[in-house]
Coordinates of C-alpha atoms in Angstrom, one line a residue:
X1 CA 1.3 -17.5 34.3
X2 CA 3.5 -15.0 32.2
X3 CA 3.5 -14.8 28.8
X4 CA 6.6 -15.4 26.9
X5 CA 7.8 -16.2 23.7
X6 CA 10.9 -18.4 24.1
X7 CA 11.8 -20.3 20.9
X8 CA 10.7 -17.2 18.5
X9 CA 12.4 -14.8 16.6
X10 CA 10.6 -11.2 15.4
X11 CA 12.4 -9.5 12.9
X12 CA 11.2 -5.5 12.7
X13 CA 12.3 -3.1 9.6
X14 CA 11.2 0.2 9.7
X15 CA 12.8 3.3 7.6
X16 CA 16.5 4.4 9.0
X17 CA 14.3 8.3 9.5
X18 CA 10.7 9.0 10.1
X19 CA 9.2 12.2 10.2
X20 CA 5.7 12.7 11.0
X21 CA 3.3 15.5 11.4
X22 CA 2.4 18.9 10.4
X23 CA 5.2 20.8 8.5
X24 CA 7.2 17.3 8.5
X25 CA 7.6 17.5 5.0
X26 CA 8.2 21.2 5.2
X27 CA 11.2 21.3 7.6
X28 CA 13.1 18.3 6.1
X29 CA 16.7 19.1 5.0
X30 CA 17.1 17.4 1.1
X31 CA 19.6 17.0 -0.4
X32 CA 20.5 18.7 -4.0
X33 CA 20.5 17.6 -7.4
X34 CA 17.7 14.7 -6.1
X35 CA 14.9 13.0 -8.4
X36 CA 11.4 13.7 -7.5
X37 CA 9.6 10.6 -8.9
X38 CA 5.4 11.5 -9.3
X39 CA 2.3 10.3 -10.9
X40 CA 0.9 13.9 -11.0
X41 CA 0.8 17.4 -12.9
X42 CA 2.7 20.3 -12.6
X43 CA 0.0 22.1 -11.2
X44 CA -0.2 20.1 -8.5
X45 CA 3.4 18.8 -7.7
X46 CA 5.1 22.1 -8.4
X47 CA 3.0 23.5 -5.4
X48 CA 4.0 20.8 -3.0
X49 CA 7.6 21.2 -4.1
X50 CA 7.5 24.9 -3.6
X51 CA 5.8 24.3 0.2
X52 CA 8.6 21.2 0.9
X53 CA 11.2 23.8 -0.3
X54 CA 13.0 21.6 -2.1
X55 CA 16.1 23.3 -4.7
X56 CA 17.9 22.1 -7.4
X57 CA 16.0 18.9 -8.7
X58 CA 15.5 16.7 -11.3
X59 CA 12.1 15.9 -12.2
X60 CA 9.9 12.6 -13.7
X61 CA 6.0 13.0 -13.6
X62 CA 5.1 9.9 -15.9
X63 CA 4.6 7.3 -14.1
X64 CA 1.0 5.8 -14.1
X65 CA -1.2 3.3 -11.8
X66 CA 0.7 0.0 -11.5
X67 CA 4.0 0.9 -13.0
X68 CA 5.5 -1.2 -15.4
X69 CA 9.4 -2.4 -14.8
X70 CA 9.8 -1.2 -18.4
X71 CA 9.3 2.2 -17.0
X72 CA 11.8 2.2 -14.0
X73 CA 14.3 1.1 -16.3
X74 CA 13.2 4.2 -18.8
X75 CA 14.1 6.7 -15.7
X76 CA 17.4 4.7 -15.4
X77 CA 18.6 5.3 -18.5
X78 CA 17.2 8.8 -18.9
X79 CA 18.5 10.1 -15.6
X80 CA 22.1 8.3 -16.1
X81 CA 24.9 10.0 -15.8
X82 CA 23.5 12.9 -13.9
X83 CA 25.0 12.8 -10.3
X84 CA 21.4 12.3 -8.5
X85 CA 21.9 12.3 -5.0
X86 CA 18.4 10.6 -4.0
X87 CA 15.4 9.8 -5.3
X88 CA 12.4 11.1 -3.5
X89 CA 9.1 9.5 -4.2
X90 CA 6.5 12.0 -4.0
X91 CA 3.0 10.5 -4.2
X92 CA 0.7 7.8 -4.3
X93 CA 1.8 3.6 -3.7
X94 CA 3.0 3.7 -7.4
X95 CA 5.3 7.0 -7.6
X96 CA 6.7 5.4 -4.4
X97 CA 7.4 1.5 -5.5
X98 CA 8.9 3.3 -8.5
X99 CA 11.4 4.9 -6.1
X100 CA 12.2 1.5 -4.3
X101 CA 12.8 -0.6 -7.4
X102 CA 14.8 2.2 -9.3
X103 CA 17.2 2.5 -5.8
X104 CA 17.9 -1.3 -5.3
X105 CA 19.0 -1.5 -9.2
X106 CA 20.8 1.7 -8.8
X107 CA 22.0 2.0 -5.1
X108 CA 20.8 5.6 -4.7
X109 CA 19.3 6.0 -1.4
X110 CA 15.7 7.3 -1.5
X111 CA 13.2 9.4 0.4
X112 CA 9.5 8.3 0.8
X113 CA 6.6 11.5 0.8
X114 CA 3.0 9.7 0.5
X115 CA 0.2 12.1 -0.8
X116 CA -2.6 9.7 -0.6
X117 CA -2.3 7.4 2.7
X118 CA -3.3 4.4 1.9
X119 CA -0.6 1.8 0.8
X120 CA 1.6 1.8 3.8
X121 CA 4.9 1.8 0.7
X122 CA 6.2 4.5 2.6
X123 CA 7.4 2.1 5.5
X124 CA 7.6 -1.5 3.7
X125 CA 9.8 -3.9 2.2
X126 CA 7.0 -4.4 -0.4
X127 CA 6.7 -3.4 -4.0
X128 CA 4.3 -4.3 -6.2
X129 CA 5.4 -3.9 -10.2
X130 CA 4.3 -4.8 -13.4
X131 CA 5.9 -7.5 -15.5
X132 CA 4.0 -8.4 -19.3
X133 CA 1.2 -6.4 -17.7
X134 CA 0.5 -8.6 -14.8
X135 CA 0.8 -7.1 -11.4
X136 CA 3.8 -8.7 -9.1
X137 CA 4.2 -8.7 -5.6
X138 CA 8.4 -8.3 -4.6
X139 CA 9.8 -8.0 -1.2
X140 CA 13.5 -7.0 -0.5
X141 CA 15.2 -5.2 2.5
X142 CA 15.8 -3.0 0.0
X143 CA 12.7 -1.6 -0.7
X144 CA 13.1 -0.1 2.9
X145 CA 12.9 3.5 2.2
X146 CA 16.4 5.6 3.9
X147 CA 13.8 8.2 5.3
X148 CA 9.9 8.2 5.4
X149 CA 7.7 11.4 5.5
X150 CA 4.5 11.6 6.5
X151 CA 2.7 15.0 6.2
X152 CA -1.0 15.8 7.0
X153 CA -0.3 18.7 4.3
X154 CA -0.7 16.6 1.6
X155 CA -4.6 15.4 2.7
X156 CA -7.0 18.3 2.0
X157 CA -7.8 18.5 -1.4
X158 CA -7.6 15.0 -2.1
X159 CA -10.4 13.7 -4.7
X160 CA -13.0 12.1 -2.9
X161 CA -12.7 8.5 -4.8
X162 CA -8.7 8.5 -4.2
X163 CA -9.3 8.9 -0.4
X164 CA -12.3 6.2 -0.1
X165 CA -9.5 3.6 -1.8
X166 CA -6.6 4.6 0.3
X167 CA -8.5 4.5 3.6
X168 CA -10.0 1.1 2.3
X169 CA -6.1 -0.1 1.3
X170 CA -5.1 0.7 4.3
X171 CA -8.1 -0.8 6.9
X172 CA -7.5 -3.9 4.5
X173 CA -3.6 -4.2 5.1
X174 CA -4.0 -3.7 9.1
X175 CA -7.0 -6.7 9.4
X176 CA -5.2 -8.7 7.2
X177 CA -1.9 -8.0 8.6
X178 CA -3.0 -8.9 12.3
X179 CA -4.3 -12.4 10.9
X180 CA -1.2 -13.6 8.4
X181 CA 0.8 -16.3 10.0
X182 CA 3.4 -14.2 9.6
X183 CA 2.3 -12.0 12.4
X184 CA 3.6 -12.0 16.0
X185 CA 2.5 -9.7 19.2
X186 CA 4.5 -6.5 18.0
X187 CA 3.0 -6.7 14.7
X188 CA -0.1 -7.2 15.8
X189 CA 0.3 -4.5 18.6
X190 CA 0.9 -1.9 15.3
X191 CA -2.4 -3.3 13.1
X192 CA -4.6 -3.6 15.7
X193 CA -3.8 0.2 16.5
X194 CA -3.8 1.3 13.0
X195 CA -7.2 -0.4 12.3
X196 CA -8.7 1.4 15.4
X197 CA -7.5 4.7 14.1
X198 CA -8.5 4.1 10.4
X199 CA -11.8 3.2 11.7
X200 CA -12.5 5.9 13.9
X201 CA -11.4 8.1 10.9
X202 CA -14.0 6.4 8.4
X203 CA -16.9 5.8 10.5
X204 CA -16.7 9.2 12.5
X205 CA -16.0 11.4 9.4
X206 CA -12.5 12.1 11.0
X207 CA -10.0 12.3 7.6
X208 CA -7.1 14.4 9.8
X209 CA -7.0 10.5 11.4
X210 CA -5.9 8.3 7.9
X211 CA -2.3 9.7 7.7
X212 CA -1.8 8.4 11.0
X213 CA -3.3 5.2 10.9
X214 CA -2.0 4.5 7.4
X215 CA 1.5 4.7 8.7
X216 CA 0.9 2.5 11.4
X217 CA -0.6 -0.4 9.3
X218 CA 2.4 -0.2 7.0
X219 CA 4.6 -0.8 9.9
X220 CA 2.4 -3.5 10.9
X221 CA 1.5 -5.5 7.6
X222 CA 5.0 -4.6 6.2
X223 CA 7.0 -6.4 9.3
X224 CA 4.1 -9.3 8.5
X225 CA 2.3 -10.0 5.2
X226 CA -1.4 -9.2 3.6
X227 CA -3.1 -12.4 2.4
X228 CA -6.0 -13.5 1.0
X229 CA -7.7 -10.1 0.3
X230 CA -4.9 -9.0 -2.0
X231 CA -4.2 -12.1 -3.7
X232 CA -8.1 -12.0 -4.6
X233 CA -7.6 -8.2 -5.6
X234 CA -5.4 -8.6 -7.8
X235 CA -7.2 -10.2 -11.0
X236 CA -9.6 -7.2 -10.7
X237 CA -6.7 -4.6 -10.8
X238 CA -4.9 -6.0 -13.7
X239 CA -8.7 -5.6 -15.1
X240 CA -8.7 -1.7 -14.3
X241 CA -10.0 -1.1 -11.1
X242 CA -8.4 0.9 -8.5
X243 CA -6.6 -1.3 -5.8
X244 CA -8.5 0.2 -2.9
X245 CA -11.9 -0.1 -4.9
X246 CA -10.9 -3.7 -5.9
X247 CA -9.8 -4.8 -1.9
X248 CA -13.7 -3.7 -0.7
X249 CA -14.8 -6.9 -1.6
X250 CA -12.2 -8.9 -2.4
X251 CA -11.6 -8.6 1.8
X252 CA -15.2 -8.9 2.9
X253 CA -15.1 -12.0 1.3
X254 CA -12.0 -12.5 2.4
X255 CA -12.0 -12.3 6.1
X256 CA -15.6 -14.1 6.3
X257 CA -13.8 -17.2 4.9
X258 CA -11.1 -16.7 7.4
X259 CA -13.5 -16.1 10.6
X260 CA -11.6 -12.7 10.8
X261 CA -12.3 -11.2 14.3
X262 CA -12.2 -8.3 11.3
X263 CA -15.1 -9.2 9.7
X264 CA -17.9 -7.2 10.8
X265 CA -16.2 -4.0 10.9
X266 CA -13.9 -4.0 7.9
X267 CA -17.6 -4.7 6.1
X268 CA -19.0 -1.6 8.1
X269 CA -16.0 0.7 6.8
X270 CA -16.5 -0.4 2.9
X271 CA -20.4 0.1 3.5
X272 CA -19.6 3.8 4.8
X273 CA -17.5 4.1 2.3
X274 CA -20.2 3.3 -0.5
X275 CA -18.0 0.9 -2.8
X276 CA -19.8 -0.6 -5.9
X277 CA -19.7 -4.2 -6.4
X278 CA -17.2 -5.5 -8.9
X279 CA -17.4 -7.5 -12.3
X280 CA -14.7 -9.6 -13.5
X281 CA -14.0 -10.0 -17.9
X282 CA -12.6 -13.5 -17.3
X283 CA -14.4 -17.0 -16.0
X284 CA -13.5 -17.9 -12.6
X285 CA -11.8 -20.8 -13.3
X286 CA -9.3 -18.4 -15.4
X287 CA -9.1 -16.2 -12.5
X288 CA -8.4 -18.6 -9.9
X289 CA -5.1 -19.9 -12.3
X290 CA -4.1 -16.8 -12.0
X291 CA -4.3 -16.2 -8.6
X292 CA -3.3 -19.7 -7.2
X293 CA 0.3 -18.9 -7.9
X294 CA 0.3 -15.9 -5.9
X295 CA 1.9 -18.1 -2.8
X296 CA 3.3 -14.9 -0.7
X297 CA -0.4 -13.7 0.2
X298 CA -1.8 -17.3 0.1
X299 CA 0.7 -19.4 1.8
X300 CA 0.7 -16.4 4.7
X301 CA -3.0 -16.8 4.8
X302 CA -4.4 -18.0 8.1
X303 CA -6.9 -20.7 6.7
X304 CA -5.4 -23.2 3.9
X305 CA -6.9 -21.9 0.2
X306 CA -7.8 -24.2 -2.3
X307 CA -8.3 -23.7 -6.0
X308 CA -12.2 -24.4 -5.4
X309 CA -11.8 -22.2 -2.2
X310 CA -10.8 -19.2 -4.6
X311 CA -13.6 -19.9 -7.0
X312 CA -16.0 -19.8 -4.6
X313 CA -14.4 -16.4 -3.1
X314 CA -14.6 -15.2 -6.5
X315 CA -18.3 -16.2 -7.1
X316 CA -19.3 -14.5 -4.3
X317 CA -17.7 -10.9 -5.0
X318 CA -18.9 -10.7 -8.7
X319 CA -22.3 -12.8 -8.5
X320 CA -23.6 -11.3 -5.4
X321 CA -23.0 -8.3 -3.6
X322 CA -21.2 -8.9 -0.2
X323 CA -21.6 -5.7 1.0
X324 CA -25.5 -5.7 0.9

């Protein structure tokens, strides 16, 4: 009999523009008097601007790992007044939630340039922000970036522990993607895709691959949800530790508790990868308080999660090693 899928209704947001491949970034037409939004130094950022051709722009290089929304509204203020025509968010997950906040208080339309293909921001409705120092999951249409740009350019050269976290971001977004309840055939279509790609790229030493499948699994995870893994990750990265690194385990553990069809290779990929296991500062118990009201990961998750399910998770990534 035929498939079909009477009574359900998919809802797909992708960026109004995407441009992908080599010299993407290179050929697209900016606008003037735009804000570049960045994590990095001049070093580096004034040589991608120079190659991206980009004239008569404002600058802000200070924003860190897991921006603060003290910080978005220091650009606001500082950049007031001055007639920007777009933001463009040139960098890592960070630099580009930045650019999503700072547009929907302002109404600035935005551009989207990821450096380190791994978070998928470039092509979500997802943001993740920092309020009292505690890392916050938002989603609003939005966030959707105006145009997306995703250019292999930006990959050689990249440190070695930067690219290990965003290929591990991104593998972890695509499983966990394809198994949220939020998912439906098209979604799942774009994660099971982008895992394939992100996996040949990791396994067979093939890095040209990530940019690729990292775009991919943000079309597929952002038009769904991540779920468990990241709600775990979380009390590790407000702790320090680099999202990627902190999702290694924090997914293992993850999709064995959900029977992921993921499982077995999502553990292969953090094994080639070389991850160390984590440690936590707080008890579990702590943790787990912190975590349980996190219901846009946990109430998306395929299995129900209980407090006691989430200590156990926990117990297992800090008092073993689950990628032994």
């Amino acid at each position: 009999m035929k498939k079909t899928f009477q009574g359900n209704v998919w809802k797909i947001l992708i960026p109004k523009k995407i441009a992908y491949g080599e010299n993407a970034a290179k050929e697209f037409d900016y606008p003037e008097n735009a804000l570049i939004i960045t994590t990095t130094e001049p070093k580096i950022y004034e040589k991608w601007i120079e190659y991206m051709g980009i004239k008569n722009y404002h600058i802000y290089d200070k924003v860190t790992p897991d921006p603060a929304v003290e910080t978005i509204e220091t650009i606001k203020n500082e950049f007031d007044g001055k007639n920007v025509s777009c933001y463009i968010g040139l960098g890592g997950g960070s630099s580009l939630d930045v650019c999503k906040y700072l547009s929907k208080m302002t109404g600035v339309p935005k551009i989207l340039i990821p450096t380190t293909f791994g978070t998928g921001a470039e092509m979500t409705t997802y943001a993740v922000i920092s309020f009292d120092h505690k890392k916050k999951l938002l989603q609003d249409e939005a966030f959707l970036a105006d145009a997306a740009i995703i250019d292999p350019y930006f990959l050689p050269g990249t440190p070695f522990n930067i690219m290990r976290n965003s290929a591990c971001d991104a593998a972890a977004q695509a499983s966990e993607g394809y198994d949220s309840k939020l998912a439906n055939p098209l979604t799942k279509l774009f994660c099971k895709e982008a895992f394939d790609i992100l996996e040949d790229a990791i396994i067979n030493d093939k890095p040209d691959l990530l940019p690729y499948g990292a775009m991919l699994s943000g079309i597929g995870f952002g038009n769904s949800s991540t779920t468990l893994g990241h709600a775990l990750s979380y009390v590790f990265s407000n702790e320090g530790v680099p999202h990627g690194y902190s999702l290694s385990s924090c997914t293992t553990v993850a999709h064995k508790f959900n029977n992921s069809i993921y499982s077995d290779r999502f553990k292969k990929i953090c094994q080639k990868l070389k991850f160390e296991p984590l440690k936590l500062n707080q008890p579990l118990d702590a943790a787990a308080d912190v975590i349980m009201p996190d219901r846009g990961h946990l109430d998306n998750n395929p299995k129900e999660v209980t407090k006691q399910d989430i200590i156990k998770c926990l117990d297992e990534i800090v008092n073993s090693n689950p990628l032994a």
